[in-house]
């Protein structure tokens, strides 16, 4: 993990996370220069390196300021940008009432260096609007917590996402922000950037197993696939829940909904690290998609009461990890299904033996 590689200042935030394998390497570049974003680059070289021209990156024309060396080692690159935070309430009979939008590209962000933990591979990017006429952020903040992984496993806190070494977890946190209406709900706009040859698709999967995330049976994935659908290049994955507590429990759950994937070419706000890497192709050959992830519903009062909201998602390369039944659940299911079956077989055998013994006591009548 490198903070602002090649730059001594802390007035801007750029965190480079590199994962090296025997024949390849993965790069995550988290940044709050402009709208908060993460750039993901996969290379076929175990020694590929990130290069940043800081003078150009911080200029009004940052195209070409960020690149990977050697350039021909890059096999896939994409970006995820967190653009806007919406606040709305259901005002009957008029329907949904939207308040002025929080544009994340206009936020002021704290130095990420103060929260960087090289041992736990974690960091936190926290900020608030540079101008806040309504005073909603007077005692609150919006944060993105990043966790990188060296191996596969499962997060200890709900929603206990399953991860691999090819993925990182991001936790979106809204804490202490004063809602502007009764029963206010929030929605986060998430945009993705794909180069020519790749498209995004939203997939929902349901399972009867809620062992690790009680009462939640749905997993959503935003997949980046090749045009012919032959391979999955990258993903965003999350459970259909958020939580309204710093120490989340099942009863703190808040409904999480993805409100449709849509084309968003030409609407991406200023995000210097994305423009710096993709350059002129950002407005020509790249495909930009966006979706809104909303939090709340019938249980929308959870944030109103505790003024805390956390939503976790996984960002990574290749196929997203899939949950399977644990040995404990398999054992319980085997006992639950096997015991009645064994009793049925044993009972059938006893009945057959009893019938055979009964008729063997008589001599056949001629």
Short mmCIF file of C-alpha atoms in Angstrom, two decimals:
data_model
loop_
_atom_site.label_atom_id
_atom_site.label_comp_id
_atom_site.label_asym_id
_atom_site.label_seq_id
_atom_site.Cartn_x
_atom_site.Cartn_y
_atom_site.Cartn_z
CA UNK A 1 0.00 0.00 0.00
CA UNK A 2 1.41 3.39 -1.03
CA UNK A 3 0.00 6.79 -0.12
CA UNK A 4 0.54 9.52 -2.74
CA UNK A 5 3.51 7.71 -4.39
CA UNK A 6 6.03 10.30 -5.59
CA UNK A 7 4.29 13.20 -3.82
CA UNK A 8 5.16 14.60 -0.39
CA UNK A 9 1.97 16.55 0.29
CA UNK A 10 -1.21 15.37 2.02
CA UNK A 11 -3.63 17.94 0.58
CA UNK A 12 -4.89 15.30 -1.89
CA UNK A 13 -5.50 11.58 -1.51
CA UNK A 14 -4.27 8.81 -3.79
CA UNK A 15 -3.85 5.31 -2.35
CA UNK A 16 -2.18 2.63 -4.48
CA UNK A 17 -2.76 -0.99 -3.47
CA UNK A 18 -0.75 -3.56 -5.44
CA UNK A 19 -1.16 -7.34 -5.31
CA UNK A 20 1.66 -9.33 -6.94
CA UNK A 21 1.31 -12.92 -8.12
CA UNK A 22 3.87 -15.30 -9.69
CA UNK A 23 2.95 -14.21 -13.23
CA UNK A 24 0.76 -11.14 -12.90
CA UNK A 25 -0.17 -8.21 -10.67
CA UNK A 26 -3.30 -6.27 -9.76
CA UNK A 27 -3.51 -2.54 -9.08
CA UNK A 28 -6.16 -0.63 -7.13
CA UNK A 29 -5.85 3.16 -7.18
CA UNK A 30 -8.23 4.85 -4.73
CA UNK A 31 -8.53 8.61 -5.00
CA UNK A 32 -10.58 11.59 -3.82
CA UNK A 33 -9.17 13.98 -6.43
CA UNK A 34 -12.50 15.05 -7.90
CA UNK A 35 -15.25 12.52 -7.26
CA UNK A 36 -14.08 9.58 -5.10
CA UNK A 37 -13.13 6.69 -7.36
CA UNK A 38 -11.12 3.50 -7.68
CA UNK A 39 -9.14 2.56 -10.77
CA UNK A 40 -8.57 -1.18 -11.25
CA UNK A 41 -5.84 -2.48 -13.57
CA UNK A 42 -4.80 -6.10 -14.14
CA UNK A 43 -1.44 -6.83 -15.80
CA UNK A 44 0.38 -9.94 -16.94
CA UNK A 45 3.65 -8.78 -15.36
CA UNK A 46 4.46 -9.49 -11.67
CA UNK A 47 6.65 -6.37 -11.60
CA UNK A 48 4.32 -3.82 -13.25
CA UNK A 49 4.34 -0.44 -11.55
CA UNK A 50 2.11 2.63 -11.22
CA UNK A 51 3.45 5.93 -12.53
CA UNK A 52 1.97 9.37 -11.69
CA UNK A 53 2.83 12.75 -13.16
CA UNK A 54 1.61 14.87 -10.25
CA UNK A 55 1.98 18.23 -11.95
CA UNK A 56 -0.25 17.08 -14.78
CA UNK A 57 -2.64 15.19 -12.51
CA UNK A 58 -3.40 18.31 -10.48
CA UNK A 59 -3.74 20.48 -13.57
CA UNK A 60 -7.03 21.27 -15.39
CA UNK A 61 -6.03 18.74 -18.10
CA UNK A 62 -4.97 15.52 -16.31
CA UNK A 63 -5.26 13.14 -19.31
CA UNK A 64 -2.22 10.87 -19.44
CA UNK A 65 -1.01 11.69 -15.93
CA UNK A 66 -1.53 8.14 -14.62
CA UNK A 67 -0.24 5.01 -16.37
CA UNK A 68 1.13 1.52 -15.76
CA UNK A 69 4.61 0.39 -16.78
CA UNK A 70 5.19 -1.54 -18.94
CA UNK A 71 2.07 -0.36 -20.85
CA UNK A 72 1.84 -3.55 -22.94
CA UNK A 73 1.44 -5.66 -19.78
CA UNK A 74 -2.07 -4.30 -19.12
CA UNK A 75 -4.77 -6.87 -19.90
CA UNK A 76 -7.80 -5.20 -18.33
CA UNK A 77 -8.66 -1.87 -16.76
CA UNK A 78 -11.85 -0.37 -15.36
CA UNK A 79 -12.96 2.27 -12.87
CA UNK A 80 -15.74 2.77 -10.34
CA UNK A 81 -16.78 6.32 -9.43
CA UNK A 82 -19.04 7.34 -6.55
CA UNK A 83 -20.73 10.42 -7.93
CA UNK A 84 -23.73 11.64 -5.92
CA UNK A 85 -25.68 11.11 -2.71
CA UNK A 86 -29.43 11.63 -3.01
CA UNK A 87 -31.78 12.29 -0.11
CA UNK A 88 -35.52 11.89 -0.56
CA UNK A 89 -38.69 11.15 1.36
CA UNK A 90 -42.05 9.78 0.32
CA UNK A 91 -44.37 12.76 0.51
CA UNK A 92 -47.90 11.51 -0.06
CA UNK A 93 -49.85 12.10 -2.23
CA UNK A 94 -47.13 13.77 -4.33
CA UNK A 95 -44.84 10.75 -4.38
CA UNK A 96 -41.11 11.06 -3.72
CA UNK A 97 -39.75 14.43 -2.65
CA UNK A 98 -36.06 14.96 -3.48
CA UNK A 99 -33.85 17.40 -1.59
CA UNK A 100 -30.85 19.16 -3.18
CA UNK A 101 -28.28 16.54 -4.22
CA UNK A 102 -24.93 16.11 -2.52
CA UNK A 103 -22.30 16.12 -5.32
CA UNK A 104 -19.35 14.08 -4.03
CA UNK A 105 -16.94 15.79 -6.43
CA UNK A 106 -17.51 18.99 -4.41
CA UNK A 107 -16.68 17.44 -1.03
CA UNK A 108 -13.68 18.32 1.09
CA UNK A 109 -11.78 15.18 2.14
CA UNK A 110 -9.57 14.56 5.17
CA UNK A 111 -6.07 13.19 4.72
CA UNK A 112 -6.26 9.45 4.22
CA UNK A 113 -2.71 9.05 5.57
CA UNK A 114 -3.94 9.40 9.18
CA UNK A 115 -6.05 6.25 8.88
CA UNK A 116 -3.68 4.11 6.80
CA UNK A 117 -2.87 0.79 8.49
CA UNK A 118 -0.20 -1.18 6.63
CA UNK A 119 -0.62 -4.20 8.90
CA UNK A 120 -4.38 -4.59 8.61
CA UNK A 121 -4.32 -3.26 5.01
CA UNK A 122 -7.07 -0.74 5.76
CA UNK A 123 -7.66 2.97 5.18
CA UNK A 124 -10.56 5.41 5.51
CA UNK A 125 -11.48 8.34 3.30
CA UNK A 126 -13.77 10.74 5.14
CA UNK A 127 -15.28 14.02 3.98
CA UNK A 128 -18.10 16.56 4.02
CA UNK A 129 -19.46 19.13 1.55
CA UNK A 130 -17.12 22.09 1.01
CA UNK A 131 -20.20 24.31 1.33
CA UNK A 132 -23.13 23.09 3.41
CA UNK A 133 -25.89 25.73 3.55
CA UNK A 134 -28.36 23.35 5.18
CA UNK A 135 -25.93 22.31 7.92
CA UNK A 136 -26.73 18.62 7.49
CA UNK A 137 -23.05 17.69 7.83
CA UNK A 138 -22.37 19.98 10.79
CA UNK A 139 -21.92 16.97 13.08
CA UNK A 140 -21.62 14.25 10.48
CA UNK A 141 -19.47 12.83 7.70
CA UNK A 142 -19.49 10.52 4.71
CA UNK A 143 -16.71 7.93 4.54
CA UNK A 144 -15.34 5.12 2.38
CA UNK A 145 -13.43 2.43 4.28
CA UNK A 146 -11.08 0.29 2.20
CA UNK A 147 -9.83 -3.17 3.13
CA UNK A 148 -7.37 -5.14 0.98
CA UNK A 149 -6.84 -8.89 1.35
CA UNK A 150 -3.80 -11.15 1.06
CA UNK A 151 -5.83 -14.37 0.94
CA UNK A 152 -9.36 -15.71 0.71
CA UNK A 153 -11.69 -15.59 3.69
CA UNK A 154 -14.78 -13.97 5.13
CA UNK A 155 -15.27 -10.59 6.82
CA UNK A 156 -15.96 -10.87 10.53
CA UNK A 157 -18.66 -8.16 10.63
CA UNK A 158 -22.07 -8.36 9.02
CA UNK A 159 -22.82 -8.80 6.17
CA UNK A 160 -19.80 -11.18 6.34
CA UNK A 161 -18.89 -10.95 2.65
CA UNK A 162 -16.82 -13.80 1.23
CA UNK A 163 -13.64 -12.48 -0.42
CA UNK A 164 -10.60 -13.67 -2.37
CA UNK A 165 -7.08 -12.29 -2.73
CA UNK A 166 -8.23 -10.78 -6.06
CA UNK A 167 -10.73 -8.48 -4.34
CA UNK A 168 -11.00 -5.60 -1.88
CA UNK A 169 -13.88 -4.57 0.36
CA UNK A 170 -15.32 -1.07 0.44
CA UNK A 171 -17.64 0.11 3.20
CA UNK A 172 -19.75 3.21 2.58
CA UNK A 173 -20.57 4.95 5.89
CA UNK A 174 -22.93 7.84 6.57
CA UNK A 175 -22.62 8.92 10.22
CA UNK A 176 -24.23 11.80 12.11
CA UNK A 177 -25.64 13.50 9.01
CA UNK A 178 -28.88 15.28 9.89
CA UNK A 179 -31.78 14.25 7.59
CA UNK A 180 -33.68 17.09 5.95
CA UNK A 181 -37.10 15.50 6.31
CA UNK A 182 -39.13 13.01 8.30
CA UNK A 183 -38.38 9.49 7.17
CA UNK A 184 -35.59 10.59 4.81
CA UNK A 185 -33.99 7.88 2.72
CA UNK A 186 -30.65 7.98 0.91
CA UNK A 187 -29.39 6.67 -2.42
CA UNK A 188 -25.80 6.49 -3.66
CA UNK A 189 -25.07 6.84 -7.38
CA UNK A 190 -22.34 4.47 -8.59
CA UNK A 191 -20.83 4.81 -12.08
CA UNK A 192 -18.52 2.38 -13.87
CA UNK A 193 -16.13 2.95 -16.79
CA UNK A 194 -15.36 0.16 -19.25
CA UNK A 195 -13.05 0.21 -22.24
CA UNK A 196 -14.20 -1.02 -25.66
CA UNK A 197 -14.90 -4.75 -25.65
CA UNK A 198 -16.46 -4.94 -22.17
CA UNK A 199 -19.98 -4.33 -20.90
CA UNK A 200 -21.61 -4.21 -17.47
CA UNK A 201 -24.53 -6.41 -16.40
CA UNK A 202 -26.48 -6.47 -13.13
CA UNK A 203 -27.18 -9.95 -11.76
CA UNK A 204 -29.30 -10.96 -8.78
CA UNK A 205 -28.99 -14.38 -7.14
CA UNK A 206 -31.17 -15.83 -4.41
CA UNK A 207 -30.31 -18.65 -2.05
CA UNK A 208 -32.06 -20.48 0.76
CA UNK A 209 -28.87 -20.21 2.83
CA UNK A 210 -28.65 -17.16 5.13
CA UNK A 211 -26.15 -18.70 7.54
CA UNK A 212 -23.64 -15.83 7.38
CA UNK A 213 -26.08 -12.95 6.85
CA UNK A 214 -29.31 -13.82 8.71
CA UNK A 215 -32.61 -13.04 6.94
CA UNK A 216 -30.81 -11.93 3.74
CA UNK A 217 -31.26 -14.31 0.82
CA UNK A 218 -30.20 -12.11 -2.12
CA UNK A 219 -26.74 -11.29 -3.51
CA UNK A 220 -26.31 -8.70 -6.27
CA UNK A 221 -23.35 -8.49 -8.65
CA UNK A 222 -22.46 -5.81 -11.17
CA UNK A 223 -20.37 -7.81 -13.64
CA UNK A 224 -17.97 -6.59 -16.31
CA UNK A 225 -18.09 -9.11 -19.15
CA UNK A 226 -16.49 -9.37 -22.57
CA UNK A 227 -18.79 -8.40 -25.45
CA UNK A 228 -19.43 -12.03 -26.39
CA UNK A 229 -20.08 -12.98 -22.77
CA UNK A 230 -17.32 -15.61 -22.79
CA UNK A 231 -15.58 -14.35 -19.66
CA UNK A 232 -16.13 -12.19 -16.58
CA UNK A 233 -13.44 -9.53 -16.23
CA UNK A 234 -14.37 -7.81 -12.96
CA UNK A 235 -17.20 -7.28 -10.51
CA UNK A 236 -18.88 -5.36 -7.74
CA UNK A 237 -20.77 -7.60 -5.32
CA UNK A 238 -22.95 -6.89 -2.29
CA UNK A 239 -25.70 -8.37 -0.13
CA UNK A 240 -29.15 -6.77 -0.33
CA UNK A 241 -28.79 -5.09 3.05
CA UNK A 242 -27.19 -2.17 4.86
CA UNK A 243 -26.93 -1.66 8.61
CA UNK A 244 -27.80 1.13 11.03
CA UNK A 245 -25.26 0.43 13.76
CA UNK A 246 -21.49 0.62 14.28
CA UNK A 247 -21.67 -2.96 15.60
CA UNK A 248 -24.22 -4.39 13.18
CA UNK A 249 -26.67 -7.06 14.27
CA UNK A 250 -29.51 -8.72 12.42
CA UNK A 251 -32.09 -6.32 13.86
CA UNK A 252 -30.09 -3.32 12.57
CA UNK A 253 -30.66 -4.30 8.95
CA UNK A 254 -31.82 -1.71 6.41
CA UNK A 255 -33.21 -2.74 3.04
CA UNK A 256 -30.86 -2.13 0.13
CA UNK A 257 -32.12 -1.89 -3.46
CA UNK A 258 -30.38 -1.47 -6.83
CA UNK A 259 -32.51 0.74 -9.03
CA UNK A 260 -31.58 -0.43 -12.52
CA UNK A 261 -28.42 -0.14 -14.60
CA UNK A 262 -28.46 2.64 -17.21
CA UNK A 263 -26.16 4.21 -19.79
CA UNK A 264 -24.51 7.36 -18.46
CA UNK A 265 -22.12 8.45 -21.20
CA UNK A 266 -21.37 12.15 -20.97
CA UNK A 267 -22.71 12.49 -17.41
CA UNK A 268 -19.62 11.42 -15.44
CA UNK A 269 -18.53 14.23 -13.09
CA UNK A 270 -14.95 15.39 -12.78
CA UNK A 271 -12.80 12.56 -11.42
CA UNK A 272 -9.17 13.34 -12.11
CA UNK A 273 -7.72 9.87 -11.58
CA UNK A 274 -10.17 8.35 -14.09
CA UNK A 275 -9.56 11.09 -16.66
CA UNK A 276 -5.83 10.87 -16.02
CA UNK A 277 -5.75 7.15 -16.89
CA UNK A 278 -8.33 6.79 -19.68
CA UNK A 279 -7.65 10.17 -21.28
CA UNK A 280 -9.51 11.06 -24.47
CA UNK A 281 -11.04 7.57 -24.74
CA UNK A 282 -13.23 8.39 -21.73
CA UNK A 283 -15.58 10.38 -23.93
CA UNK A 284 -15.25 8.30 -27.10
CA UNK A 285 -14.64 4.55 -26.87
CA UNK A 286 -15.33 3.97 -23.17
CA UNK A 287 -18.75 2.88 -21.93
CA UNK A 288 -20.06 4.56 -18.79
CA UNK A 289 -22.89 2.93 -16.84
CA UNK A 290 -24.55 3.99 -13.61
CA UNK A 291 -27.04 2.72 -11.05
CA UNK A 292 -28.51 4.05 -7.82
CA UNK A 293 -28.30 1.97 -4.66
CA UNK A 294 -31.01 3.10 -2.21
CA UNK A 295 -31.22 2.40 1.49
CA UNK A 296 -34.47 2.17 3.42
CA UNK A 297 -38.06 1.17 2.88
CA UNK A 298 -40.63 0.14 5.41
CA UNK A 299 -37.83 0.23 7.98
CA UNK A 300 -36.60 3.68 6.86
CA UNK A 301 -36.81 5.00 10.43
CA UNK A 302 -33.64 3.10 11.38
CA UNK A 303 -31.38 5.90 10.14
CA UNK A 304 -33.73 8.53 11.58
CA UNK A 305 -33.23 7.04 15.04
CA UNK A 306 -29.52 6.17 15.02
CA UNK A 307 -28.16 8.44 12.28
CA UNK A 308 -25.80 5.76 11.10
CA UNK A 309 -25.72 3.83 7.84
CA UNK A 310 -23.12 1.38 6.55
CA UNK A 311 -23.15 -0.56 3.27
CA UNK A 312 -20.42 -3.03 2.28
CA UNK A 313 -19.47 -4.16 -1.21
CA UNK A 314 -16.69 -6.17 -2.78
CA UNK A 315 -14.64 -4.88 -5.75
CA UNK A 316 -12.42 -7.26 -7.66
CA UNK A 317 -11.18 -9.04 -10.76
CA UNK A 318 -12.55 -12.17 -12.42
CA UNK A 319 -15.56 -14.11 -11.18
CA UNK A 320 -17.16 -12.95 -7.89
CA UNK A 321 -16.88 -15.45 -5.04
CA UNK A 322 -19.90 -17.68 -4.44
CA UNK A 323 -21.20 -18.74 -1.06
CA UNK A 324 -21.69 -22.46 -0.49
CA UNK A 325 -23.22 -24.40 2.38
CA UNK A 326 -20.78 -24.80 5.25
CA UNK A 327 -19.91 -28.29 6.62
CA UNK A 328 -22.07 -27.50 9.67
CA UNK A 329 -25.17 -26.78 7.56
CA UNK A 330 -24.50 -29.85 5.39
CA UNK A 331 -24.19 -32.01 8.53
CA UNK A 332 -27.41 -30.64 10.02
CA UNK A 333 -29.24 -31.15 6.72
CA UNK A 334 -27.87 -34.69 6.42
CA UNK A 335 -29.05 -35.55 9.93
CA UNK A 336 -32.44 -33.88 9.42
CA UNK A 337 -33.08 -35.68 6.13
CA UNK A 338 -31.15 -38.87 6.84
CA UNK A 339 -32.76 -39.76 10.17
CA UNK A 340 -36.36 -40.06 8.85
CA UNK A 341 -35.08 -41.97 5.81
CA UNK A 342 -33.11 -44.39 8.01
CA UNK A 343 -36.15 -44.89 10.26
CA UNK A 344 -38.33 -45.54 7.21
CA UNK A 345 -35.91 -48.14 5.84
CA UNK A 346 -35.53 -49.81 9.24
CA UNK A 347 -39.29 -49.89 9.75
CA UNK A 348 -39.82 -51.41 6.31
CA UNK A 349 -37.25 -54.11 7.02
CA UNK A 350 -38.87 -54.94 10.38
CA UNK A 351 -42.33 -55.20 8.75
CA UNK A 352 -41.00 -57.53 6.05
CA UNK A 353 -39.25 -59.72 8.60
CA UNK A 354 -42.36 -59.85 10.75
CA UNK A 355 -44.53 -60.88 7.81
CA UNK A 356 -42.05 -63.54 6.72
CA UNK A 357 -41.78 -65.00 10.23
CA UNK A 358 -45.58 -65.05 10.62
CA UNK A 359 -46.26 -67.10 7.51
CA UNK A 360 -43.34 -69.49 8.05
CA UNK A 361 -45.08 -71.02 11.14
CA UNK A 362 -47.77 -72.73 9.02
CA UNK A 363 -47.52 -75.87 6.89
CA UNK A 364 -48.85 -75.49 3.38
CA UNK A 365 -52.33 -77.08 2.89
CA UNK A 366 -52.74 -79.48 0.02
#
